[in-house]
Each structure stands twice: as C-alpha cells, then as structure tokens.
Amino acid sequence: MLKQPVLLTHSLQLPSDSRLLSSDFTFGVATAAFQIEGGATSRLKNIWDTFCDKPSTIKDHSNGLTACDHFSLWEQDIDLIASLGVDAYRFSISWPRVIDKQGQLVKDGVDFYNNILDKLQAKNIKAYVTLYHWDLPQHIEDMGGWLNRQTAYLFQNYVDLISKAFGNKVFSYATLNEPFCSAYLGYEIGVHAPGLIGPEYGKKAAHHLLLAHGLAMQVLQKNCPTALNGIVLNFSPCHSLTENPADLAAAKLADQHFNQWYIRPVLEGAYPDLINQLPHAHRPDIVEGDLAIISAPLDYIGVNYYTREIYQAETQQGFQKVMDKPLPLTDMGWEIYPQGLSELLLDLHRTYKLPPILITENGAAMPDKIINNTVNDRQRLDYYQSHLLAVDDAIRQGVDIRGYFAWSLMDNFEWAEGYVKRFGIVYVDYATMKRTIKASGLAYRNLLNSRPHRVSHSIG
C-alpha cells in the first residue's frame, strides 16, 4: 500500500516512498539552442534560419534571430535555473556556433558554452548536453544535409572537436534529440526545416541521422569515457480507434514507422520488418557495418513523451491519424494522456533490453496569461502532477528510470508554431525579456527542495 503523498505549497505531490524522491534520482529542466539563444550574428546560418525566411512556414511569421536572448542573458538564466533547485540542466550546443565552414572550432562559440559549463559547475548543476537539436548548418544542407551520408561524418568531426574542448565539464551527452522529427517532419512531410516533402526522403535521412549517432558514440566513449553517453528519442504510443482488426493493424503499422524505426536499430542493430514492405525507392541506403555502428552500447536512453496518437485504417498508406482528439487537450491540441507514459515505459521495458532511462522531455503548452506578475498555470501543474505519478508507477513496475527533465525551462521559439505556444515553467515577456516563474515552476521548485537528500547523482 502506497504511503500518503507529501503535501506542498503550490504543490506537486508524490508518495513519500517514491523513488523519485530518493537521492539518486535526477531532476532537471531542458532547453534547445535555437529556441532560446538568439545571437544569430555570432554564428553561421542554419536550416531553421532559412526555413523561417520562407513564406507560410512559421505560424506567427517569426524567427529565432533573437529568441529569448539567452545568448546575452545566460548568466541570469543559470541563476534562475539554480533557484529552481534542480540537479541538472539539459541544453543543446549550436553546431553552427562552434564549427566553421572548414570544420574547425570557433573560439568565441566554444567560449560561450565553456562559460555556461563553468557557471553550472559553480552552482553544482550537472550539464546534460545535447549535441544536435535540429539546427543543421545551412552550408551542410546545401550539400544534401541528412540525405547526404557525408553529413554523418561531419557530425562525428564536430562531436570529436567539441567534446575535447569541453573536457570533463559535461556530465552527460546526448548525440541527437528526436531524430524522428528531423527526418520525418523535416525531410518527409516538410513542416519542419529544411522543408522537404516526399516519402522517398524520410527513411534515408533517418538512417544517416542514426549513423551519425553511432559515429558520435564512438568518439564520445573515447573522449569522454566517464560521461553518460546516449541518445534522446521521442515516442507517442499508437492506439487503434476501434478493436476492428484493420484499425489494430493500422496502429501497429504506425508504431513501426514512428517509434520502432528509431529505437530498434539503436538497441538491436536492425530495422523493423516494415523495411521489407517499403518500396525500394523509399528504403534507406544501408552500407555493410552501418547497423553495428548504430547499435553501439548506450549508457542511457532518453525518452521524450507528450501524448499518444490514435489511428484508423486507410487504404493508401495503411493508417490514418484520427484528428478529433479526446479531451482534455493542451494548447497544441495534444491529448493529455498521462497513462500513455506508463504504458510506453512498460512496453519498452518488455520489448527491449534497455539501458537506464531518463525522461528527457515532458511538458505541456498552455494558453498562459501573466496577471500582476503572476502566471497561474494550473492546467500545466496538473499535467506535471499526473505525469510524475505515471513515472512513479512505471518504476514500481520494474522500469529502471533515473531522471526527469521538465520541458521547458522557459517559453521560447516553438519551431513552426513560433512564439504563440508556451511550454515554459518560466514565462518570458518577449518585449522586455523579463522572466517570471509560473505556478508550475514554483511547484516544481518546492517539490525538488522538499526532497530529504540532495547529493551527487550518477548512473552506473
């Protein structure tokens, strides 16, 4: 029988015997470079700069040239992060800020991140660094981007140089964030940068992204053997609209495309059987030895979860997403379905031999309003409450979960949605750049500060 939750002011409540409250569980917040940094004149152009310049790509016609101006305000932002009581900060490196067109380090860009790493160390906050969060240098895209196998080796070079430059300041590296989004959204349906559209592109781009991951793991394990090195994948459990066999088959097919296509080669060195059903023109170009590189051992796997998807049968593609979602919904129109997180974690646990898991992103966009310097985002607070309990439930059923990162630290450039959608536990006034901790952020802070022990965290 579970013990009663600990009641807190602005409260997020966990059972008093929850593993999430133990000294070896890591709590953090997460961001991505292009979404918060700005400072565009101090780096090379990337594919999102180009994408934002195209008509009708970004809903509010905005861009990331200034974003949250973290490039200028990083010191106060780290003070803000420290005030939340987190153990770790997950952020990404802007490839075009630290590597020039000749493939060499850019001192000013490296210094920017080294200063961040130094301040995090001084605050006793562990740095969880994502090496690729979608902002491919435009000159590499001009050579074919992720459709060009050579890009995987350019990525390996970048990772080699930057990991050496950071030395032992980084506690954990993630090679890629959500390769599904880069490949499918960017190279197949075109709603993300670089905006290519065609089923013949998506799986090819995905393979080169995964190859880049494997090549990067080689250099990380060599350069940073004491860091925790892994990859971050996003998942949406695929449910069928009905129990009709055709709908059940549709949901399973969608799961192969969107979930298993990324985790199975990483963990088992093989693509799902779906690969044999694809037209030859849509299949990735796999060279002998690729899958062995892709399936390099991981120190952890990052899981990003926001919602589930519901599918029904469709004659041409085999499945169709049901657009009429059950309530309640977030401001993105995504169903709030916390049991899907437990289901996902348990399904992965049963299907694969997993390394330790980190929940590297979880959160919700809500239509926040700031009134008298206060943001009462009760819906987001409830979202976090239900999803933290879902993580707790999965741990109780045997899943090895070592950490949880709230997405996002602050409101930011939400890709194709621009600045209209707010995911932050900190509100950003884009006119003044003032940061205000929301009720959800205060609740998160209070939960973390209520833990009985706060000591060094590790996976191993």
Phi, psi and omega in degrees: 000134182287144174287159181294143177300152174279124182276135183228154170292145187047054207272137155254132189241130174235149175304143186296341178260015182292138176296336179296338180267001182282164185289344182255016174256132185261128172249141179208182171234161187224150174215178173223146189305304187296331184285336185236335195288310194069221178057038188293334181284352181256018178211169173288161177289144176238177187294335178283329172301313181296316182298319180295333181284345180279145180293143172068019178268324182249129191299324179257015177061029182264187180207182182253022184295325177247320181051234179265008181054035175299334179302324177266329190255019188299326182294313178293329178293323177290324173300319178298314179301315180298325182293341180278351177078019183284159175272335191210154176233121178260121180215164183249156175266134175278105179311312181287358174270334189246351180231131180274181184293342178269001178083021180251157179296144173257115189303313184299320179293317178296319179299320179304311181285326176297324176296319176298313181299320179296318181291322176299318177299318180296331179269002182061040177247126183284137181269119174252104190260125172265127185273336177217110175237056164085354187263067180298133174306136185297325181294334176283323174298323180297340177263012178117348177056222183284358171276348180259119181305328182299334180300326179298323180281328173296322176296317179301319178297314178301314181295320179300311183293315186285326179291325174293320182295329181275343179059229184260022183279344185259124180283325184209140174246141164246129180294305184231150167253119172051066176302336174304314182294317179300315187280306187283310182288327184270326188242359180239314179249353166074016180272350172239166178297143007273003174087022177283149181230121176161129180296344178283350183261322193303308184288331176293314178297319180300318182296318180291327174297314180292325174297318177301319176302311182296319178294322178293322178300325179301314183283328178294317180292335176278311185281328187227061186294340180266351175282159174269117188244129183199201182222154179245122179242146175258147182223142168229112177306139184256111181254152178268146181297320180225177175273006176301134182306326180293320178291321178298318179293324179297316180296320179295321180294317178299320178299322178296318181292314196257337181246301186292333181301334184259321184277326185294313178297327180291320184265331186237358177068030179207144173278158175302160180302340176311329184303328181282347179265347182286146169302145184304326181292342182262352184280148178291157178269097186261123177264146180305132182097345182301313187290332174292322177294315183297326186265029176304145180302142182249146171280334177197166169234132178271135180243122173255128181222134175232319186198176171257173172231149180244135185233154172227164182294147177210136193290322187281305183270339182100342178205157178215131179289135176278120187273338179276098189271145173296146178280158000276161181239154170278179179291345174277354185082018180265136178296136173275109189220074186297329179296340176295331178290314175300314180302314180300310183298320179290322178295316176298319181298320181283330189273324189235158168274102191265145162286176174306149182251140167244134169278100190271342172210136171197131182173186187210141169276133178225155182281073187289143173232137176259122182230120182054047178061024181229138174240108182266079184267066184301323181297320179291319178301317177296323178300310180298318179304310184291326182280327173296321176294327176294321176295315179302317180297317180296320178297318180297335179265011169107001180279134183272092182246126188248352183194165182214128180241124177284133172250119007232165174308308185222158171304148185198188177288108186266057174051233185294345179275351182067219185259008184285324183267132185244115178259351192289154164269359172236129180278136177245122170274107188290344177282322184249346185067015177291136177257135178227122180291128180280171178303322179295323178291322176295320179294320178296314178302314183295322177298312183294322180286345180277349183296141185293332181224142174226096183232187181300144182244141179207161172242127179160000000 
